[in-house]
C-alpha cells in the first residue's frame, strides 16, 4: 500500500516537474511600437523569450534587432549588431539582422535567363545586384502574426518588383525552442522566378560592440568553396579548401589566417565567400560552429541549405555607431548566411534557385546557443 502510494506520489511529482519544465520552455511573446516610416506605416518589434534566450524581431525587414543569450557565467548579452532606432535602420543599414531577398547575395550584371527570357534586376553593387536590389526584402514592412513559440512574417512581392518576374508570397517563421532560434522560410510564385532567402545577422559572441570577431573560433562543415572574381561573383568552380585560408574543417581562430597572402582573401578583403556544405542538400545538418573563448558562448548553425556565406564584416569601418552608442569597428561582427550559392541563376552547375508555380520554396536554419566552460581546443 505504502509502495503504491509512494509510487503515486512520485508519479505526481514527476508529472509536476515535467509540467514545470514545459512551462519554462514556453515562449512568451510581447509586441511593442518601434517607429513610423515616412509613409506613415507603423513598425513593431516582437520579442520572443523563453527564459533561456531572447530574440527581438522588427516587422521592418524582419530584422533581428537583438538576440540575448547567456555566457558561461549565465550573464546575458546581446550578440548581434544593430541600431536602437528605426530611423537608423532606414537610413543606413548594411543589412544588420535583416531578411535578405528576393535573391540573397549577388547576381552578375543584374541579369539572368529563365525559361528562355532575359531578366534585368536592379544593380546596387557596382554592375551587380546584391541582396534583392535597391529595395529588397530587408527594406519592406512584413505582416506579422503570432504562432506557437514565435511569429510568422509575410510579405507579398509583386510581379516585376526590382525586375524579378512573378508575384511571390514569402513567409518567415521565427520560433524559439529551448536554446535555439529557428528561422523557417517558405515561398510560392505565380510565374517562374528565382528565390534565395537568408538572415543577415552580424554576430559578435563577446557582445555587440565589444571588439572584433578575430578571436572567435570557427568551424565550417565544408570541403569546398566557390572562388570569386574581383566583384565577388563566383567563377563557377567548386574548389577544395585544402591548403587554403578557407579551410575551417577544424575549428580555427578567425584572425589566424584572415590576412594571409592569398588571392581569394585579397578579393574578399578578408572572408566574404560561399562554402559548399558537405551535407546532403535539404537535410537539416550542421553548417558551422562559432565559439568565443572569452565568454564561452557557442553558436551552432544548422541548415537545410547547400551553402554558407561567411562574411567577416570587412566593410565595417568604425563609422557606424550602433546600439547603446557602441562603435562598430572593422571586423567587429560576422555573418553566417545560409543560402543557395551566389549567382546561381547564371551557373547551371549550381543547385537551382528556380521556383516554379505550384511548387514551394522551403528553407530552415536553426541557431543553437550553448556555452563551453573550458578553454580547450583554443588555437
Ligand atoms: C554580404 C556580402 C558582402 C557585403 C555584405 C553587406 O555578406 O557578401 O560582400 O555586401 O553582405 O555589407
Short mmCIF file of C-alpha atoms and ligand atoms in Angstrom, two decimals:
data_model
loop_
_atom_site.label_atom_id
_atom_site.label_comp_id
_atom_site.label_asym_id
_atom_site.label_seq_id
_atom_site.Cartn_x
_atom_site.Cartn_y
_atom_site.Cartn_z
CA UNK A 1 0.00 0.00 0.00
CA UNK A 2 2.77 2.34 1.05
CA UNK A 3 4.68 1.40 -2.09
CA UNK A 4 1.70 2.06 -4.33
CA UNK A 5 1.03 5.32 -2.55
CA UNK A 6 4.74 6.23 -2.75
CA UNK A 7 4.75 5.35 -6.43
CA UNK A 8 1.70 7.51 -6.97
CA UNK A 9 3.29 10.43 -5.12
CA UNK A 10 6.49 10.04 -7.09
CA UNK A 11 4.49 9.88 -10.28
CA UNK A 12 2.66 13.06 -9.33
CA UNK A 13 5.93 14.77 -8.52
CA UNK A 14 7.34 13.67 -11.87
CA UNK A 15 4.27 14.96 -13.71
CA UNK A 16 4.57 18.31 -11.91
CA UNK A 17 8.26 18.50 -12.80
CA UNK A 18 7.57 17.76 -16.46
CA UNK A 19 4.82 20.39 -16.47
CA UNK A 20 7.18 22.92 -14.87
CA UNK A 21 9.85 22.20 -17.48
CA UNK A 22 7.34 22.51 -20.29
CA UNK A 23 6.04 25.73 -18.75
CA UNK A 24 9.59 27.09 -18.51
CA UNK A 25 10.31 26.32 -22.15
CA UNK A 26 7.14 28.07 -23.29
CA UNK A 27 7.81 31.15 -25.38
CA UNK A 28 6.48 34.47 -24.15
CA UNK A 29 5.70 36.89 -26.96
CA UNK A 30 5.37 40.62 -26.47
CA UNK A 31 4.84 43.36 -29.01
CA UNK A 32 5.95 47.00 -28.87
CA UNK A 33 5.91 50.02 -31.13
CA UNK A 34 9.26 50.68 -32.84
CA UNK A 35 8.51 53.68 -35.05
CA UNK A 36 6.75 55.04 -38.09
CA UNK A 37 8.09 55.14 -41.64
CA UNK A 38 7.96 58.25 -43.85
CA UNK A 39 4.75 56.97 -45.49
CA UNK A 40 3.03 56.54 -42.12
CA UNK A 41 3.45 52.75 -41.84
CA UNK A 42 3.81 51.61 -38.25
CA UNK A 43 6.64 49.23 -37.41
CA UNK A 44 6.53 46.90 -34.44
CA UNK A 45 9.05 44.79 -32.57
CA UNK A 46 8.05 41.32 -31.38
CA UNK A 47 10.12 39.97 -28.53
CA UNK A 48 10.27 36.21 -28.03
CA UNK A 49 11.69 34.88 -24.80
CA UNK A 50 11.68 31.54 -23.02
CA UNK A 51 13.95 32.18 -20.04
CA UNK A 52 16.96 30.85 -21.94
CA UNK A 53 17.30 33.13 -24.92
CA UNK A 54 15.51 36.26 -26.08
CA UNK A 55 15.09 37.42 -29.68
CA UNK A 56 13.54 40.70 -30.80
CA UNK A 57 12.36 40.96 -34.41
CA UNK A 58 11.10 44.06 -36.20
CA UNK A 59 8.39 43.98 -38.85
CA UNK A 60 10.61 46.29 -40.96
CA UNK A 61 12.91 43.96 -42.92
CA UNK A 62 12.21 41.11 -40.48
CA UNK A 63 15.28 42.49 -38.70
CA UNK A 64 16.57 40.60 -35.67
CA UNK A 65 17.25 43.76 -33.67
CA UNK A 66 18.60 41.93 -30.64
CA UNK A 67 19.46 38.41 -29.60
CA UNK A 68 20.30 37.90 -25.95
CA UNK A 69 21.99 34.70 -24.83
CA UNK A 70 23.93 33.67 -21.69
CA UNK A 71 27.70 33.33 -21.36
CA UNK A 72 29.43 30.64 -19.30
CA UNK A 73 28.62 32.58 -16.11
CA UNK A 74 24.97 32.93 -17.09
CA UNK A 75 25.39 36.62 -17.95
CA UNK A 76 23.05 37.60 -20.75
CA UNK A 77 24.31 39.85 -23.55
CA UNK A 78 23.13 40.95 -26.95
CA UNK A 79 25.20 39.11 -29.59
CA UNK A 80 24.03 40.86 -32.76
CA UNK A 81 24.94 44.28 -34.18
CA UNK A 82 22.21 46.79 -34.91
CA UNK A 83 20.63 50.10 -34.02
CA UNK A 84 18.41 51.44 -31.24
CA UNK A 85 16.05 53.31 -33.57
CA UNK A 86 14.05 52.54 -36.68
CA UNK A 87 15.23 55.68 -38.48
CA UNK A 88 18.84 54.48 -38.32
CA UNK A 89 17.89 51.14 -39.87
CA UNK A 90 16.06 53.02 -42.62
CA UNK A 91 18.83 55.48 -43.39
CA UNK A 92 21.99 53.35 -43.21
CA UNK A 93 21.72 49.62 -42.73
CA UNK A 94 24.45 47.30 -44.06
CA UNK A 95 21.78 44.56 -43.73
CA UNK A 96 22.16 44.26 -39.92
CA UNK A 97 19.90 41.38 -38.85
CA UNK A 98 17.65 41.58 -41.90
CA UNK A 99 15.91 39.01 -44.06
CA UNK A 100 17.55 39.37 -47.45
CA UNK A 101 15.75 38.51 -50.68
CA UNK A 102 14.16 38.02 -53.14
CA UNK A 103 17.62 36.83 -54.09
CA UNK A 104 20.20 36.88 -51.29
CA UNK A 105 23.79 37.53 -52.40
CA UNK A 106 24.88 38.58 -55.89
CA UNK A 107 23.57 38.24 -59.42
CA UNK A 108 26.21 39.11 -62.00
CA UNK A 109 25.47 42.18 -64.13
CA UNK A 110 21.94 42.14 -62.65
CA UNK A 111 20.89 39.75 -65.39
CA UNK A 112 19.80 36.15 -65.87
CA UNK A 113 17.86 33.98 -68.28
CA UNK A 114 14.89 31.98 -67.07
CA UNK A 115 12.88 29.71 -69.37
CA UNK A 116 14.38 31.46 -72.40
CA UNK A 117 13.61 35.01 -71.24
CA UNK A 118 16.25 37.51 -70.11
CA UNK A 119 15.50 39.46 -66.93
CA UNK A 120 17.27 42.59 -65.66
CA UNK A 121 17.17 43.16 -61.94
CA UNK A 122 18.28 46.31 -60.17
CA UNK A 123 22.02 46.81 -59.78
CA UNK A 124 23.06 48.16 -56.41
CA UNK A 125 26.60 46.77 -56.06
CA UNK A 126 28.65 48.18 -58.94
CA UNK A 127 27.47 46.29 -62.01
CA UNK A 128 25.91 43.52 -59.90
CA UNK A 129 22.68 43.08 -57.98
CA UNK A 130 23.12 42.41 -54.26
CA UNK A 131 20.58 41.09 -51.76
CA UNK A 132 17.47 41.67 -53.87
CA UNK A 133 18.36 45.08 -55.31
CA UNK A 134 17.68 48.66 -54.26
CA UNK A 135 14.61 47.87 -52.19
CA UNK A 136 14.99 44.26 -51.20
CA UNK A 137 13.11 42.25 -48.59
CA UNK A 138 15.25 43.96 -45.91
CA UNK A 139 13.61 47.32 -46.61
CA UNK A 140 9.93 46.38 -46.66
CA UNK A 141 7.39 46.00 -43.88
CA UNK A 142 6.26 42.44 -43.25
CA UNK A 143 2.83 41.48 -41.86
CA UNK A 144 3.20 39.70 -38.56
CA UNK A 145 1.09 37.22 -36.67
CA UNK A 146 1.90 35.21 -33.58
CA UNK A 147 2.18 31.43 -33.88
CA UNK A 148 3.15 28.73 -31.40
CA UNK A 149 6.51 29.73 -29.83
CA UNK A 150 7.05 32.66 -32.19
CA UNK A 151 5.89 34.79 -35.07
CA UNK A 152 5.22 34.42 -38.76
CA UNK A 153 6.06 37.26 -41.11
CA UNK A 154 4.54 37.54 -44.57
CA UNK A 155 5.49 39.73 -47.49
CA UNK A 156 3.90 39.80 -50.91
CA UNK A 157 6.45 40.83 -53.52
CA UNK A 158 4.67 41.93 -56.67
CA UNK A 159 5.41 40.80 -60.22
CA UNK A 160 8.25 42.93 -61.61
CA UNK A 161 9.49 44.20 -58.23
CA UNK A 162 13.19 45.07 -58.58
CA UNK A 163 12.93 43.43 -62.03
CA UNK A 164 12.06 39.92 -60.81
CA UNK A 165 9.28 38.01 -62.54
CA UNK A 166 6.18 36.75 -60.75
CA UNK A 167 4.33 37.65 -57.59
CA UNK A 168 5.96 35.90 -54.67
CA UNK A 169 4.27 35.26 -51.33
CA UNK A 170 7.09 34.87 -48.83
CA UNK A 171 6.87 33.70 -45.22
CA UNK A 172 9.47 33.73 -42.49
CA UNK A 173 8.71 31.98 -39.22
CA UNK A 174 10.86 32.77 -36.20
CA UNK A 175 10.41 30.41 -33.26
CA UNK A 176 12.23 29.67 -30.04
CA UNK A 177 12.81 26.12 -29.00
CA UNK A 178 14.85 25.69 -25.83
CA UNK A 179 18.28 27.25 -26.61
CA UNK A 180 17.60 27.72 -30.32
CA UNK A 181 16.19 30.38 -32.61
CA UNK A 182 14.77 28.71 -35.68
CA UNK A 183 14.05 30.56 -38.92
CA UNK A 184 11.91 28.81 -41.47
CA UNK A 185 11.25 30.39 -44.85
CA UNK A 186 8.72 29.41 -47.45
CA UNK A 187 7.58 30.99 -50.69
CA UNK A 188 5.29 30.41 -53.65
CA UNK A 189 5.18 32.20 -57.00
CA UNK A 190 2.65 32.64 -59.79
CA UNK A 191 5.31 32.69 -62.56
CA UNK A 192 8.73 31.01 -62.78
CA UNK A 193 11.17 33.11 -60.75
CA UNK A 194 14.25 32.76 -58.55
CA UNK A 195 14.22 32.78 -54.73
CA UNK A 196 17.07 32.71 -52.22
CA UNK A 197 16.34 33.93 -48.69
CA UNK A 198 18.60 34.29 -45.69
CA UNK A 199 19.12 36.19 -42.47
CA UNK A 200 21.92 38.74 -42.37
CA UNK A 201 22.68 38.95 -38.64
CA UNK A 202 26.15 40.18 -37.72
CA UNK A 203 27.23 38.12 -34.71
CA UNK A 204 29.72 39.03 -32.05
CA UNK A 205 29.57 36.41 -29.31
CA UNK A 206 31.53 38.61 -26.90
CA UNK A 207 28.60 41.03 -27.10
CA UNK A 208 27.70 43.62 -29.72
CA UNK A 209 30.19 46.48 -29.89
CA UNK A 210 32.69 44.66 -27.69
CA UNK A 211 35.68 44.39 -30.01
CA UNK A 212 36.38 42.39 -33.14
CA UNK A 213 35.48 38.82 -34.03
CA UNK A 214 39.10 37.88 -34.74
CA UNK A 215 39.42 35.85 -31.51
CA UNK A 216 36.32 33.79 -32.29
CA UNK A 217 36.96 30.25 -33.46
CA UNK A 218 35.03 29.00 -36.44
CA UNK A 219 34.34 25.60 -37.88
CA UNK A 220 32.62 25.25 -41.27
CA UNK A 221 31.49 21.81 -42.39
CA UNK A 222 32.65 22.25 -45.98
CA UNK A 223 35.47 20.77 -48.08
CA UNK A 224 34.89 23.14 -50.98
CA UNK A 225 34.04 26.77 -51.66
CA UNK A 226 33.03 28.84 -54.68
CA UNK A 227 36.02 31.07 -55.64
CA UNK A 228 35.10 34.58 -56.77
CA UNK A 229 36.30 37.25 -59.19
CA UNK A 230 37.18 40.79 -58.09
CA UNK A 231 33.47 41.74 -57.90
CA UNK A 232 32.72 38.73 -55.66
CA UNK A 233 30.88 36.82 -58.39
CA UNK A 234 31.65 33.07 -58.37
CA UNK A 235 33.74 31.83 -61.28
CA UNK A 236 31.65 28.64 -61.33
CA UNK A 237 34.41 26.45 -59.94
CA UNK A 238 33.91 24.38 -56.79
CA UNK A 239 37.41 24.45 -55.28
CA UNK A 240 38.85 22.39 -52.45
CA UNK A 241 39.62 24.33 -49.24
CA UNK A 242 42.64 22.09 -48.66
CA UNK A 243 45.81 24.11 -48.09
CA UNK A 244 43.99 27.48 -48.16
CA UNK A 245 42.98 30.02 -45.51
CA UNK A 246 39.40 28.98 -46.22
CA UNK A 247 39.89 25.56 -44.63
CA UNK A 248 37.72 25.70 -41.50
CA UNK A 249 37.06 21.96 -41.32
CA UNK A 250 38.60 22.04 -37.87
CA UNK A 251 37.80 24.90 -35.53
CA UNK A 252 40.26 27.74 -36.20
CA UNK A 253 40.70 31.24 -34.81
CA UNK A 254 39.38 33.64 -37.48
CA UNK A 255 42.26 36.10 -37.04
CA UNK A 256 44.83 33.39 -37.59
CA UNK A 257 44.77 33.47 -41.40
CA UNK A 258 42.43 36.33 -42.36
CA UNK A 259 45.30 38.46 -43.66
CA UNK A 260 47.14 35.60 -45.37
CA UNK A 261 48.62 36.50 -48.72
CA UNK A 262 46.06 34.61 -50.78
CA UNK A 263 44.30 35.89 -53.87
CA UNK A 264 40.79 34.93 -52.65
CA UNK A 265 41.29 36.83 -49.38
CA UNK A 266 42.51 39.89 -51.29
CA UNK A 267 39.37 39.75 -53.45
CA UNK A 268 37.08 39.50 -50.41
CA UNK A 269 39.13 41.97 -48.29
CA UNK A 270 39.03 39.12 -45.80
CA UNK A 271 36.41 36.39 -45.70
CA UNK A 272 33.40 37.03 -47.94
CA UNK A 273 32.85 33.69 -49.63
CA UNK A 274 30.34 30.93 -50.10
CA UNK A 275 31.23 27.50 -48.74
CA UNK A 276 29.78 24.36 -50.35
CA UNK A 277 28.45 22.43 -47.37
CA UNK A 278 29.39 18.75 -47.19
CA UNK A 279 25.95 17.60 -46.06
CA UNK A 280 23.13 16.49 -48.35
CA UNK A 281 21.04 19.38 -49.64
CA UNK A 282 17.63 19.65 -47.98
CA UNK A 283 18.79 17.82 -44.87
CA UNK A 284 18.95 19.92 -41.69
CA UNK A 285 22.54 19.47 -40.51
CA UNK A 286 25.43 21.45 -39.08
CA UNK A 287 26.90 24.11 -41.32
CA UNK A 288 29.10 25.97 -38.84
CA UNK A 289 30.08 26.34 -35.23
CA UNK A 290 31.31 29.60 -33.78
CA UNK A 291 32.99 29.77 -30.38
CA UNK A 292 34.14 32.75 -28.34
CA UNK A 293 36.78 31.54 -25.84
CA UNK A 294 36.43 34.73 -23.80
CA UNK A 295 32.78 34.31 -22.84
CA UNK A 296 32.36 30.61 -23.62
CA UNK A 297 29.42 31.31 -25.93
CA UNK A 298 28.91 28.81 -28.73
CA UNK A 299 26.67 29.27 -31.75
CA UNK A 300 25.92 26.23 -33.83
CA UNK A 301 24.29 26.91 -37.20
CA UNK A 302 22.23 24.14 -38.75
CA UNK A 303 20.60 24.48 -42.13
CA UNK A 304 18.78 22.71 -44.92
CA UNK A 305 20.58 24.95 -47.44
CA UNK A 306 23.51 23.82 -49.62
CA UNK A 307 25.73 26.88 -48.97
CA UNK A 308 27.02 29.24 -46.31
CA UNK A 309 28.37 32.75 -46.90
CA UNK A 310 30.86 33.64 -44.19
CA UNK A 311 31.39 37.40 -44.27
CA UNK A 312 33.87 38.76 -41.73
CA UNK A 313 32.50 42.32 -41.55
CA UNK A 314 35.19 43.72 -43.85
CA UNK A 315 33.08 46.70 -44.90
CA UNK A 316 32.53 47.88 -41.32
CA UNK A 317 34.92 50.78 -40.88
CA UNK A 318 34.22 52.32 -37.49
CA UNK A 319 31.85 54.97 -38.87
CA UNK A 320 28.71 53.26 -37.61
CA UNK A 321 27.57 53.99 -34.07
CA UNK A 322 25.22 51.18 -33.14
CA UNK A 323 23.16 50.09 -30.14
CA UNK A 324 23.97 51.73 -26.83
CA UNK A 325 26.30 54.14 -28.62
CA UNK A 326 28.81 51.40 -29.41
CA UNK A 327 31.12 51.98 -32.36
CA UNK A 328 31.29 49.13 -34.84
CA UNK A 329 34.94 48.72 -35.75
CA UNK A 330 36.37 46.86 -38.75
CA UNK A 331 35.52 43.17 -38.45
CA UNK A 332 33.52 43.63 -35.26
CA UNK A 333 30.71 41.38 -36.47
CA UNK A 334 30.45 38.39 -38.77
CA UNK A 335 27.65 36.92 -40.86
CA UNK A 336 26.90 33.26 -41.44
CA UNK A 337 24.37 33.44 -44.25
CA UNK A 338 22.81 30.07 -45.03
CA UNK A 339 21.83 30.13 -48.68
CA UNK A 340 21.95 28.78 -52.20
CA UNK A 341 25.17 29.78 -53.95
CA UNK A 342 25.64 33.37 -55.20
CA UNK A 343 24.71 33.99 -58.84
CA UNK A 344 23.11 30.53 -59.18
CA UNK A 345 20.74 31.67 -61.95
CA UNK A 346 23.84 32.10 -64.16
CA UNK A 347 25.51 28.81 -63.15
CA UNK A 348 23.65 25.70 -64.33
CA UNK A 349 26.13 23.53 -62.36
CA UNK A 350 24.99 25.10 -59.02
CA UNK A 351 21.87 23.81 -57.19
CA UNK A 352 18.89 25.54 -58.80
CA UNK A 353 17.17 28.56 -57.22
CA UNK A 354 14.26 28.50 -59.64
CA UNK A 355 10.79 28.48 -58.09
CA UNK A 356 8.01 27.34 -60.38
CA UNK A 357 4.29 28.00 -59.88
CA UNK A 358 2.69 25.16 -57.94
CA UNK A 359 5.96 24.42 -56.09
CA UNK A 360 7.01 25.66 -52.68
CA UNK A 361 10.39 27.07 -51.69
CA UNK A 362 11.25 25.87 -48.19
CA UNK A 363 14.34 26.51 -46.11
CA UNK A 364 15.18 26.01 -42.43
CA UNK A 365 18.04 27.42 -40.37
CA UNK A 366 18.50 26.86 -36.65
CA UNK A 367 20.78 28.98 -34.47
CA UNK A 368 21.60 26.91 -31.37
CA UNK A 369 23.30 28.63 -28.46
CA UNK A 370 25.26 26.93 -25.69
CA UNK A 371 28.36 27.53 -23.58
CA UNK A 372 31.68 25.79 -23.19
CA UNK A 373 33.24 26.08 -19.79
CA UNK A 374 36.84 25.21 -20.63
CA UNK A 375 39.30 26.84 -22.98
CA UNK A 376 40.36 23.58 -24.62
CA UNK A 377 40.52 23.50 -28.36
CA UNK A 378 41.82 27.06 -28.44
CA UNK A 379 44.44 27.63 -31.07
C1 LIG B 1 27.09 40.22 -47.87
C2 LIG B 1 28.07 40.36 -48.94
C3 LIG B 1 29.15 41.30 -48.55
C4 LIG B 1 28.57 42.62 -48.13
C5 LIG B 1 27.56 42.41 -47.04
C6 LIG B 1 26.87 43.69 -46.68
O1 LIG B 1 27.52 39.40 -46.86
O2 LIG B 1 28.63 39.14 -49.36
O3 LIG B 1 30.04 41.49 -49.60
O4 LIG B 1 27.96 43.24 -49.21
O5 LIG B 1 26.60 41.47 -47.44
O6 LIG B 1 27.76 44.72 -46.42
#
